[in-house]
mmCIF file with all atom_site columns, N, CA and C in Angstrom:
data_model
loop_
_atom_site.group_PDB
_atom_site.id
_atom_site.type_symbol
_atom_site.label_atom_id
_atom_site.label_alt_id
_atom_site.label_comp_id
_atom_site.label_asym_id
_atom_site.label_entity_id
_atom_site.label_seq_id
_atom_site.pdbx_PDB_ins_code
_atom_site.Cartn_x
_atom_site.Cartn_y
_atom_site.Cartn_z
_atom_site.occupancy
_atom_site.B_iso_or_equiv
_atom_site.pdbx_formal_charge
_atom_site.auth_seq_id
_atom_site.auth_comp_id
_atom_site.auth_asym_id
_atom_site.auth_atom_id
_atom_site.pdbx_PDB_model_num
ATOM 1   N N  . UNK A 1 1  ? -5.389  31.067  -35.388 1.00 56.00 ? 1  UNK A N  1
ATOM 2   C CA . UNK A 1 1  ? -6.890  31.610  -35.396 1.00 56.00 ? 1  UNK A CA 1
ATOM 3   C C  . UNK A 1 1  ? -7.644  31.217  -37.091 1.00 56.00 ? 1  UNK A C  1
ATOM 4   N N  . UNK A 1 2  ? -8.153  30.421  -36.634 1.00 59.00 ? 2  UNK A N  1
ATOM 5   C CA . UNK A 1 2  ? -9.109  30.104  -37.741 1.00 59.00 ? 2  UNK A CA 1
ATOM 6   C C  . UNK A 1 2  ? -9.830  31.647  -38.546 1.00 59.00 ? 2  UNK A C  1
ATOM 7   N N  . UNK A 1 3  ? -9.919  31.214  -39.860 1.00 64.00 ? 3  UNK A N  1
ATOM 8   C CA . UNK A 1 3  ? -10.860 32.145  -40.621 1.00 64.00 ? 3  UNK A CA 1
ATOM 9   C C  . UNK A 1 3  ? -12.410 32.475  -40.197 1.00 64.00 ? 3  UNK A C  1
ATOM 10  N N  . UNK A 1 4  ? -13.248 33.074  -40.808 1.00 65.00 ? 4  UNK A N  1
ATOM 11  C CA . UNK A 1 4  ? -14.386 33.117  -40.293 1.00 65.00 ? 4  UNK A CA 1
ATOM 12  C C  . UNK A 1 4  ? -15.395 31.937  -40.269 1.00 65.00 ? 4  UNK A C  1
ATOM 13  N N  . UNK A 1 5  ? -15.228 31.169  -41.401 1.00 67.00 ? 5  UNK A N  1
ATOM 14  C CA . UNK A 1 5  ? -16.186 29.581  -41.682 1.00 67.00 ? 5  UNK A CA 1
ATOM 15  C C  . UNK A 1 5  ? -15.697 29.102  -40.850 1.00 67.00 ? 5  UNK A C  1
ATOM 16  N N  . UNK A 1 6  ? -14.418 28.407  -40.377 1.00 79.00 ? 6  UNK A N  1
ATOM 17  C CA . UNK A 1 6  ? -14.159 27.984  -39.089 1.00 79.00 ? 6  UNK A CA 1
ATOM 18  C C  . UNK A 1 6  ? -14.282 28.074  -38.047 1.00 79.00 ? 6  UNK A C  1
ATOM 19  N N  . UNK A 1 7  ? -14.578 29.075  -37.440 1.00 75.00 ? 7  UNK A N  1
ATOM 20  C CA . UNK A 1 7  ? -14.370 30.147  -36.246 1.00 75.00 ? 7  UNK A CA 1
ATOM 21  C C  . UNK A 1 7  ? -15.209 29.241  -35.320 1.00 75.00 ? 7  UNK A C  1
ATOM 22  N N  . UNK A 1 8  ? -16.568 28.924  -35.754 1.00 77.00 ? 8  UNK A N  1
ATOM 23  C CA . UNK A 1 8  ? -17.387 28.058  -34.601 1.00 77.00 ? 8  UNK A CA 1
ATOM 24  C C  . UNK A 1 8  ? -17.125 26.917  -34.354 1.00 77.00 ? 8  UNK A C  1
ATOM 25  N N  . UNK A 1 9  ? -16.552 26.232  -35.571 1.00 80.00 ? 9  UNK A N  1
ATOM 26  C CA . UNK A 1 9  ? -15.907 24.577  -35.310 1.00 80.00 ? 9  UNK A CA 1
ATOM 27  C C  . UNK A 1 9  ? -14.860 24.780  -34.300 1.00 80.00 ? 9  UNK A C  1
ATOM 28  N N  . UNK A 1 10 ? -13.876 25.760  -34.431 1.00 81.00 ? 10 UNK A N  1
ATOM 29  C CA . UNK A 1 10 ? -12.276 25.737  -33.845 1.00 81.00 ? 10 UNK A CA 1
ATOM 30  C C  . UNK A 1 10 ? -13.309 26.297  -32.289 1.00 81.00 ? 10 UNK A C  1
ATOM 31  N N  . UNK A 1 11 ? -14.189 27.293  -32.093 1.00 80.00 ? 11 UNK A N  1
ATOM 32  C CA . UNK A 1 11 ? -14.481 27.302  -31.006 1.00 80.00 ? 11 UNK A CA 1
ATOM 33  C C  . UNK A 1 11 ? -15.100 26.152  -30.358 1.00 80.00 ? 11 UNK A C  1
ATOM 34  N N  . UNK A 1 12 ? -15.804 25.686  -30.993 1.00 84.00 ? 12 UNK A N  1
ATOM 35  C CA . UNK A 1 12 ? -16.659 24.463  -30.008 1.00 84.00 ? 12 UNK A CA 1
ATOM 36  C C  . UNK A 1 12 ? -15.728 23.441  -29.894 1.00 84.00 ? 12 UNK A C  1
ATOM 37  N N  . UNK A 1 13 ? -14.666 23.034  -30.478 1.00 85.00 ? 13 UNK A N  1
ATOM 38  C CA . UNK A 1 13 ? -13.784 22.218  -30.300 1.00 85.00 ? 13 UNK A CA 1
ATOM 39  C C  . UNK A 1 13 ? -12.955 22.580  -28.902 1.00 85.00 ? 13 UNK A C  1
ATOM 40  N N  . UNK A 1 14 ? -12.510 23.991  -28.790 1.00 86.00 ? 14 UNK A N  1
ATOM 41  C CA . UNK A 1 14 ? -12.040 24.867  -27.997 1.00 86.00 ? 14 UNK A CA 1
ATOM 42  C C  . UNK A 1 14 ? -12.714 24.240  -26.612 1.00 86.00 ? 14 UNK A C  1
ATOM 43  N N  . UNK A 1 15 ? -14.025 24.231  -26.655 1.00 85.00 ? 15 UNK A N  1
ATOM 44  C CA . UNK A 1 15 ? -14.719 24.555  -25.586 1.00 85.00 ? 15 UNK A CA 1
ATOM 45  C C  . UNK A 1 15 ? -14.992 22.925  -24.976 1.00 85.00 ? 15 UNK A C  1
ATOM 46  N N  . UNK A 1 16 ? -14.693 21.925  -26.066 1.00 86.00 ? 16 UNK A N  1
ATOM 47  C CA . UNK A 1 16 ? -15.283 20.503  -25.815 1.00 86.00 ? 16 UNK A CA 1
ATOM 48  C C  . UNK A 1 16 ? -13.686 19.903  -25.098 1.00 86.00 ? 16 UNK A C  1
ATOM 49  N N  . UNK A 1 17 ? -12.708 20.782  -25.647 1.00 85.00 ? 17 UNK A N  1
ATOM 50  C CA . UNK A 1 17 ? -11.266 20.362  -24.927 1.00 85.00 ? 17 UNK A CA 1
ATOM 51  C C  . UNK A 1 17 ? -11.033 21.138  -23.453 1.00 85.00 ? 17 UNK A C  1
ATOM 52  N N  . UNK A 1 18 ? -11.811 22.183  -23.237 1.00 86.00 ? 18 UNK A N  1
ATOM 53  C CA . UNK A 1 18 ? -11.698 22.756  -22.010 1.00 86.00 ? 18 UNK A CA 1
ATOM 54  C C  . UNK A 1 18 ? -12.765 22.150  -20.697 1.00 86.00 ? 18 UNK A C  1
ATOM 55  N N  . UNK A 1 19 ? -13.752 21.499  -21.478 1.00 84.00 ? 19 UNK A N  1
ATOM 56  C CA . UNK A 1 19 ? -14.849 20.793  -20.807 1.00 84.00 ? 19 UNK A CA 1
ATOM 57  C C  . UNK A 1 19 ? -13.944 19.434  -20.298 1.00 84.00 ? 19 UNK A C  1
ATOM 58  N N  . UNK A 1 20 ? -13.498 18.715  -21.021 1.00 86.00 ? 20 UNK A N  1
ATOM 59  C CA . UNK A 1 20 ? -12.763 17.467  -20.791 1.00 86.00 ? 20 UNK A CA 1
ATOM 60  C C  . UNK A 1 20 ? -11.734 17.797  -19.846 1.00 86.00 ? 20 UNK A C  1
ATOM 61  N N  . UNK A 1 21 ? -11.030 18.787  -20.022 1.00 85.00 ? 21 UNK A N  1
ATOM 62  C CA . UNK A 1 21 ? -9.710  19.078  -18.658 1.00 85.00 ? 21 UNK A CA 1
ATOM 63  C C  . UNK A 1 21 ? -10.418 19.263  -17.736 1.00 85.00 ? 21 UNK A C  1
ATOM 64  N N  . UNK A 1 22 ? -11.517 19.943  -17.775 1.00 83.00 ? 22 UNK A N  1
ATOM 65  C CA . UNK A 1 22 ? -11.988 20.181  -16.568 1.00 83.00 ? 22 UNK A CA 1
ATOM 66  C C  . UNK A 1 22 ? -12.531 19.186  -15.680 1.00 83.00 ? 22 UNK A C  1
ATOM 67  N N  . UNK A 1 23 ? -13.377 18.178  -16.262 1.00 85.00 ? 23 UNK A N  1
ATOM 68  C CA . UNK A 1 23 ? -13.575 16.675  -15.932 1.00 85.00 ? 23 UNK A CA 1
ATOM 69  C C  . UNK A 1 23 ? -12.339 16.076  -15.417 1.00 85.00 ? 23 UNK A C  1
ATOM 70  N N  . UNK A 1 24 ? -11.793 16.265  -16.336 1.00 86.00 ? 24 UNK A N  1
ATOM 71  C CA . UNK A 1 24 ? -10.452 15.364  -15.725 1.00 86.00 ? 24 UNK A CA 1
ATOM 72  C C  . UNK A 1 24 ? -9.896  15.750  -14.465 1.00 86.00 ? 24 UNK A C  1
ATOM 73  N N  . UNK A 1 25 ? -9.958  16.896  -14.346 1.00 85.00 ? 25 UNK A N  1
ATOM 74  C CA . UNK A 1 25 ? -8.957  17.875  -12.976 1.00 85.00 ? 25 UNK A CA 1
ATOM 75  C C  . UNK A 1 25 ? -9.923  17.389  -11.975 1.00 85.00 ? 25 UNK A C  1
ATOM 76  N N  . UNK A 1 26 ? -11.406 17.521  -11.967 1.00 86.00 ? 26 UNK A N  1
ATOM 77  C CA . UNK A 1 26 ? -12.012 17.020  -11.092 1.00 86.00 ? 26 UNK A CA 1
ATOM 78  C C  . UNK A 1 26 ? -12.101 15.777  -10.648 1.00 86.00 ? 26 UNK A C  1
ATOM 79  N N  . UNK A 1 27 ? -11.871 14.709  -11.558 1.00 87.00 ? 27 UNK A N  1
ATOM 80  C CA . UNK A 1 27 ? -11.914 13.341  -11.349 1.00 87.00 ? 27 UNK A CA 1
ATOM 81  C C  . UNK A 1 27 ? -10.904 12.760  -10.640 1.00 87.00 ? 27 UNK A C  1
ATOM 82  N N  . UNK A 1 28 ? -9.654  13.692  -11.060 1.00 87.00 ? 28 UNK A N  1
ATOM 83  C CA . UNK A 1 28 ? -8.578  13.683  -10.490 1.00 87.00 ? 28 UNK A CA 1
ATOM 84  C C  . UNK A 1 28 ? -8.592  13.940  -8.687  1.00 87.00 ? 28 UNK A C  1
ATOM 85  N N  . UNK A 1 29 ? -9.437  15.089  -8.558  1.00 86.00 ? 29 UNK A N  1
ATOM 86  C CA . UNK A 1 29 ? -9.783  15.518  -6.985  1.00 86.00 ? 29 UNK A CA 1
ATOM 87  C C  . UNK A 1 29 ? -10.542 14.782  -6.378  1.00 86.00 ? 29 UNK A C  1
ATOM 88  N N  . UNK A 1 30 ? -11.420 13.772  -7.093  1.00 86.00 ? 30 UNK A N  1
ATOM 89  C CA . UNK A 1 30 ? -12.376 13.117  -6.601  1.00 86.00 ? 30 UNK A CA 1
ATOM 90  C C  . UNK A 1 30 ? -11.429 12.061  -6.102  1.00 86.00 ? 30 UNK A C  1
ATOM 91  N N  . UNK A 1 31 ? -10.529 11.377  -7.216  1.00 88.00 ? 31 UNK A N  1
ATOM 92  C CA . UNK A 1 31 ? -9.923  10.269  -6.650  1.00 88.00 ? 31 UNK A CA 1
ATOM 93  C C  . UNK A 1 31 ? -8.789  10.559  -5.433  1.00 88.00 ? 31 UNK A C  1
ATOM 94  N N  . UNK A 1 32 ? -8.266  11.577  -5.494  1.00 86.00 ? 32 UNK A N  1
ATOM 95  C CA . UNK A 1 32 ? -7.421  11.723  -4.361  1.00 86.00 ? 32 UNK A CA 1
ATOM 96  C C  . UNK A 1 32 ? -8.279  12.094  -3.289  1.00 86.00 ? 32 UNK A C  1
ATOM 97  N N  . UNK A 1 33 ? -9.477  12.465  -3.122  1.00 87.00 ? 33 UNK A N  1
ATOM 98  C CA . UNK A 1 33 ? -10.440 12.614  -2.027  1.00 87.00 ? 33 UNK A CA 1
ATOM 99  C C  . UNK A 1 33 ? -10.677 11.316  -1.395  1.00 87.00 ? 33 UNK A C  1
ATOM 100 N N  . UNK A 1 34 ? -11.356 10.494  -2.665  1.00 86.00 ? 34 UNK A N  1
ATOM 101 C CA . UNK A 1 34 ? -11.672 8.631   -2.009  1.00 86.00 ? 34 UNK A CA 1
ATOM 102 C C  . UNK A 1 34 ? -10.438 8.298   -1.609  1.00 86.00 ? 34 UNK A C  1
ATOM 103 N N  . UNK A 1 35 ? -9.232  8.374   -2.003  1.00 88.00 ? 35 UNK A N  1
ATOM 104 C CA . UNK A 1 35 ? -7.833  7.947   -1.650  1.00 88.00 ? 35 UNK A CA 1
ATOM 105 C C  . UNK A 1 35 ? -8.005  7.907   -0.216  1.00 88.00 ? 35 UNK A C  1
ATOM 106 N N  . UNK A 1 36 ? -7.699  9.411   0.135   1.00 89.00 ? 36 UNK A N  1
ATOM 107 C CA . UNK A 1 36 ? -7.579  9.964   1.629   1.00 89.00 ? 36 UNK A CA 1
ATOM 108 C C  . UNK A 1 36 ? -8.774  9.480   2.190   1.00 89.00 ? 36 UNK A C  1
ATOM 109 N N  . UNK A 1 37 ? -10.038 9.300   1.913   1.00 88.00 ? 37 UNK A N  1
ATOM 110 C CA . UNK A 1 37 ? -11.155 8.619   2.845   1.00 88.00 ? 37 UNK A CA 1
ATOM 111 C C  . UNK A 1 37 ? -10.834 7.437   3.126   1.00 88.00 ? 37 UNK A C  1
ATOM 112 N N  . UNK A 1 38 ? -10.590 6.503   2.432   1.00 89.00 ? 38 UNK A N  1
ATOM 113 C CA . UNK A 1 38 ? -10.382 5.465   2.419   1.00 89.00 ? 38 UNK A CA 1
ATOM 114 C C  . UNK A 1 38 ? -8.995  4.849   3.295   1.00 89.00 ? 38 UNK A C  1
ATOM 115 N N  . UNK A 1 39 ? -8.116  5.630   3.053   1.00 91.00 ? 39 UNK A N  1
ATOM 116 C CA . UNK A 1 39 ? -7.027  5.544   3.875   1.00 91.00 ? 39 UNK A CA 1
ATOM 117 C C  . UNK A 1 39 ? -7.157  6.049   5.507   1.00 91.00 ? 39 UNK A C  1
ATOM 118 N N  . UNK A 1 40 ? -8.176  7.021   5.677   1.00 90.00 ? 40 UNK A N  1
ATOM 119 C CA . UNK A 1 40 ? -8.409  7.378   6.760   1.00 90.00 ? 40 UNK A CA 1
ATOM 120 C C  . UNK A 1 40 ? -9.469  5.860   7.626   1.00 90.00 ? 40 UNK A C  1
ATOM 121 N N  . UNK A 1 41 ? -10.325 5.538   6.680   1.00 89.00 ? 41 UNK A N  1
ATOM 122 C CA . UNK A 1 41 ? -11.240 4.477   7.016   1.00 89.00 ? 41 UNK A CA 1
ATOM 123 C C  . UNK A 1 41 ? -10.236 3.343   7.624   1.00 89.00 ? 41 UNK A C  1
ATOM 124 N N  . UNK A 1 42 ? -9.381  2.862   6.914   1.00 89.00 ? 42 UNK A N  1
ATOM 125 C CA . UNK A 1 42 ? -8.725  1.622   6.709   1.00 89.00 ? 42 UNK A CA 1
ATOM 126 C C  . UNK A 1 42 ? -8.087  1.919   8.417   1.00 89.00 ? 42 UNK A C  1
ATOM 127 N N  . UNK A 1 43 ? -7.412  3.026   8.567   1.00 91.00 ? 43 UNK A N  1
ATOM 128 C CA . UNK A 1 43 ? -6.800  3.120   9.656   1.00 91.00 ? 43 UNK A CA 1
ATOM 129 C C  . UNK A 1 43 ? -7.508  3.156   10.886  1.00 91.00 ? 43 UNK A C  1
ATOM 130 N N  . UNK A 1 44 ? -8.705  3.307   10.753  1.00 92.00 ? 44 UNK A N  1
ATOM 131 C CA . UNK A 1 44 ? -9.649  3.351   12.220  1.00 92.00 ? 44 UNK A CA 1
ATOM 132 C C  . UNK A 1 44 ? -10.217 2.111   12.290  1.00 92.00 ? 44 UNK A C  1
ATOM 133 N N  . UNK A 1 45 ? -10.197 1.494   11.080  1.00 91.00 ? 45 UNK A N  1
ATOM 134 C CA . UNK A 1 45 ? -10.508 -0.370  11.050  1.00 91.00 ? 45 UNK A CA 1
ATOM 135 C C  . UNK A 1 45 ? -9.221  -0.729  11.862  1.00 91.00 ? 45 UNK A C  1
ATOM 136 N N  . UNK A 1 46 ? -7.869  -0.589  11.741  1.00 91.00 ? 46 UNK A N  1
ATOM 137 C CA . UNK A 1 46 ? -6.477  -1.146  11.762  1.00 91.00 ? 46 UNK A CA 1
ATOM 138 C C  . UNK A 1 46 ? -6.595  -0.844  13.458  1.00 91.00 ? 46 UNK A C  1
ATOM 139 N N  . UNK A 1 47 ? -6.805  0.479   13.877  1.00 92.00 ? 47 UNK A N  1
ATOM 140 C CA . UNK A 1 47 ? -6.934  1.023   15.038  1.00 92.00 ? 47 UNK A CA 1
ATOM 141 C C  . UNK A 1 47 ? -7.992  0.216   16.131  1.00 92.00 ? 47 UNK A C  1
ATOM 142 N N  . UNK A 1 48 ? -9.124  0.272   15.398  1.00 92.00 ? 48 UNK A N  1
ATOM 143 C CA . UNK A 1 48 ? -9.791  -0.597  16.401  1.00 92.00 ? 48 UNK A CA 1
ATOM 144 C C  . UNK A 1 48 ? -9.888  -2.318  16.582  1.00 92.00 ? 48 UNK A C  1
ATOM 145 N N  . UNK A 1 49 ? -9.126  -2.687  15.532  1.00 91.00 ? 49 UNK A N  1
ATOM 146 C CA . UNK A 1 49 ? -8.572  -4.321  15.793  1.00 91.00 ? 49 UNK A CA 1
ATOM 147 C C  . UNK A 1 49 ? -7.610  -4.188  16.659  1.00 91.00 ? 49 UNK A C  1
ATOM 148 N N  . UNK A 1 50 ? -6.495  -3.613  16.893  1.00 91.00 ? 50 UNK A N  1
ATOM 149 C CA . UNK A 1 50 ? -5.526  -3.447  17.385  1.00 91.00 ? 50 UNK A CA 1
ATOM 150 C C  . UNK A 1 50 ? -5.836  -3.308  18.971  1.00 91.00 ? 50 UNK A C  1
ATOM 151 N N  . UNK A 1 51 ? -7.021  -2.593  19.308  1.00 92.00 ? 51 UNK A N  1
ATOM 152 C CA . UNK A 1 51 ? -7.825  -2.082  20.317  1.00 92.00 ? 51 UNK A CA 1
ATOM 153 C C  . UNK A 1 51 ? -8.255  -3.290  21.118  1.00 92.00 ? 51 UNK A C  1
ATOM 154 N N  . UNK A 1 52 ? -8.950  -4.088  19.950  1.00 90.00 ? 52 UNK A N  1
ATOM 155 C CA . UNK A 1 52 ? -9.844  -5.403  20.718  1.00 90.00 ? 52 UNK A CA 1
ATOM 156 C C  . UNK A 1 52 ? -8.618  -6.435  21.064  1.00 90.00 ? 52 UNK A C  1
ATOM 157 N N  . UNK A 1 53 ? -7.643  -6.461  19.871  1.00 92.00 ? 53 UNK A N  1
ATOM 158 C CA . UNK A 1 53 ? -6.707  -7.493  20.613  1.00 92.00 ? 53 UNK A CA 1
ATOM 159 C C  . UNK A 1 53 ? -5.978  -7.086  21.828  1.00 92.00 ? 53 UNK A C  1
ATOM 160 N N  . UNK A 1 54 ? -5.476  -5.931  22.151  1.00 94.00 ? 54 UNK A N  1
ATOM 161 C CA . UNK A 1 54 ? -5.134  -5.569  23.104  1.00 94.00 ? 54 UNK A CA 1
ATOM 162 C C  . UNK A 1 54 ? -5.898  -5.595  24.310  1.00 94.00 ? 54 UNK A C  1
ATOM 163 N N  . UNK A 1 55 ? -7.349  -5.422  24.246  1.00 92.00 ? 55 UNK A N  1
ATOM 164 C CA . UNK A 1 55 ? -8.268  -5.737  25.351  1.00 92.00 ? 55 UNK A CA 1
ATOM 165 C C  . UNK A 1 55 ? -8.325  -6.967  25.839  1.00 92.00 ? 55 UNK A C  1
ATOM 166 N N  . UNK A 1 56 ? -8.106  -7.951  24.592  1.00 92.00 ? 56 UNK A N  1
ATOM 167 C CA . UNK A 1 56 ? -8.196  -9.465  24.694  1.00 92.00 ? 56 UNK A CA 1
ATOM 168 C C  . UNK A 1 56 ? -7.308  -9.687  25.431  1.00 92.00 ? 56 UNK A C  1
ATOM 169 N N  . UNK A 1 57 ? -5.810  -9.149  24.838  1.00 94.00 ? 57 UNK A N  1
ATOM 170 C CA . UNK A 1 57 ? -4.690  -9.716  25.815  1.00 94.00 ? 57 UNK A CA 1
ATOM 171 C C  . UNK A 1 57 ? -4.680  -9.572  27.034  1.00 94.00 ? 57 UNK A C  1
ATOM 172 N N  . UNK A 1 58 ? -4.812  -8.204  27.453  1.00 94.00 ? 58 UNK A N  1
ATOM 173 C CA . UNK A 1 58 ? -5.172  -7.845  28.605  1.00 94.00 ? 58 UNK A CA 1
ATOM 174 C C  . UNK A 1 58 ? -5.883  -8.723  29.500  1.00 94.00 ? 58 UNK A C  1
ATOM 175 N N  . UNK A 1 59 ? -7.100  -9.158  29.125  1.00 93.00 ? 59 UNK A N  1
ATOM 176 C CA . UNK A 1 59 ? -7.960  -9.597  29.746  1.00 93.00 ? 59 UNK A CA 1
ATOM 177 C C  . UNK A 1 59 ? -7.685  -11.361 29.929  1.00 93.00 ? 59 UNK A C  1
ATOM 178 N N  . UNK A 1 60 ? -6.965  -11.837 29.155  1.00 92.00 ? 60 UNK A N  1
ATOM 179 C CA . UNK A 1 60 ? -6.103  -13.355 29.431  1.00 92.00 ? 60 UNK A CA 1
ATOM 180 C C  . UNK A 1 60 ? -5.159  -13.005 30.546  1.00 92.00 ? 60 UNK A C  1
ATOM 181 N N  . UNK A 1 61 ? -4.205  -11.841 30.394  1.00 93.00 ? 61 UNK A N  1
ATOM 182 C CA . UNK A 1 61 ? -3.016  -11.624 31.126  1.00 93.00 ? 61 UNK A CA 1
ATOM 183 C C  . UNK A 1 61 ? -3.632  -11.648 32.799  1.00 93.00 ? 61 UNK A C  1
ATOM 184 N N  . UNK A 1 62 ? -4.795  -11.015 33.077  1.00 93.00 ? 62 UNK A N  1
ATOM 185 C CA . UNK A 1 62 ? -5.726  -10.603 34.113  1.00 93.00 ? 62 UNK A CA 1
ATOM 186 C C  . UNK A 1 62 ? -6.024  -11.974 34.449  1.00 93.00 ? 62 UNK A C  1
ATOM 187 N N  . UNK A 1 63 ? -6.652  -12.633 33.640  1.00 91.00 ? 63 UNK A N  1
ATOM 188 C CA . UNK A 1 63 ? -7.242  -14.152 34.034  1.00 91.00 ? 63 UNK A CA 1
ATOM 189 C C  . UNK A 1 63 ? -5.888  -14.860 34.996  1.00 91.00 ? 63 UNK A C  1
ATOM 190 N N  . UNK A 1 64 ? -4.783  -14.963 34.157  1.00 91.00 ? 64 UNK A N  1
ATOM 191 C CA . UNK A 1 64 ? -3.821  -15.559 34.425  1.00 91.00 ? 64 UNK A CA 1
ATOM 192 C C  . UNK A 1 64 ? -3.109  -15.452 35.932  1.00 91.00 ? 64 UNK A C  1
ATOM 193 N N  . UNK A 1 65 ? -3.506  -13.798 36.031  1.00 91.00 ? 65 UNK A N  1
ATOM 194 C CA . UNK A 1 65 ? -2.917  -13.558 37.352  1.00 91.00 ? 65 UNK A CA 1
ATOM 195 C C  . UNK A 1 65 ? -3.763  -14.066 38.590  1.00 91.00 ? 65 UNK A C  1
ATOM 196 N N  . UNK A 1 66 ? -4.887  -13.997 38.132  1.00 88.00 ? 66 UNK A N  1
ATOM 197 C CA . UNK A 1 66 ? -5.732  -14.564 39.294  1.00 88.00 ? 66 UNK A CA 1
ATOM 198 C C  . UNK A 1 66 ? -5.969  -16.032 39.333  1.00 88.00 ? 66 UNK A C  1
ATOM 199 N N  . UNK A 1 67 ? -5.547  -16.659 38.259  1.00 86.00 ? 67 UNK A N  1
ATOM 200 C CA . UNK A 1 67 ? -5.504  -17.699 38.758  1.00 86.00 ? 67 UNK A CA 1
ATOM 201 C C  . UNK A 1 67 ? -4.249  -18.471 39.446  1.00 86.00 ? 67 UNK A C  1
ATOM 202 N N  . UNK A 1 68 ? -2.974  -17.594 38.920  1.00 86.00 ? 68 UNK A N  1
ATOM 203 C CA . UNK A 1 68 ? -1.659  -18.151 39.733  1.00 86.00 ? 68 UNK A CA 1
ATOM 204 C C  . UNK A 1 68 ? -1.809  -17.229 41.281  1.00 86.00 ? 68 UNK A C  1
ATOM 205 N N  . UNK A 1 69 ? -2.744  -16.379 41.586  1.00 84.00 ? 69 UNK A N  1
ATOM 206 C CA . UNK A 1 69 ? -2.683  -15.767 43.074  1.00 84.00 ? 69 UNK A CA 1
ATOM 207 C C  . UNK A 1 69 ? -3.858  -16.904 43.686  1.00 84.00 ? 69 UNK A C  1
ATOM 208 N N  . UNK A 1 70 ? -4.678  -17.678 43.207  1.00 76.00 ? 70 UNK A N  1
ATOM 209 C CA . UNK A 1 70 ? -5.181  -18.551 43.752  1.00 76.00 ? 70 UNK A CA 1
ATOM 210 C C  . UNK A 1 70 ? -4.290  -19.769 44.576  1.00 76.00 ? 70 UNK A C  1
#
């Protein structure tokens, strides 16, 4: 612990360090939230594309069945 003259400097530095740590922790949390959100969005897009492709494939198969039946 510093003497009286350096106490305010010491406390100021500790406060700055604590704020920096809090900002770093908050940024890491935000980064994780954004990563999870982006993963969810990417998965939703992939699922939608798969559904569209499956629907298109089913429509093509249905057309082929109708053509063969005639």
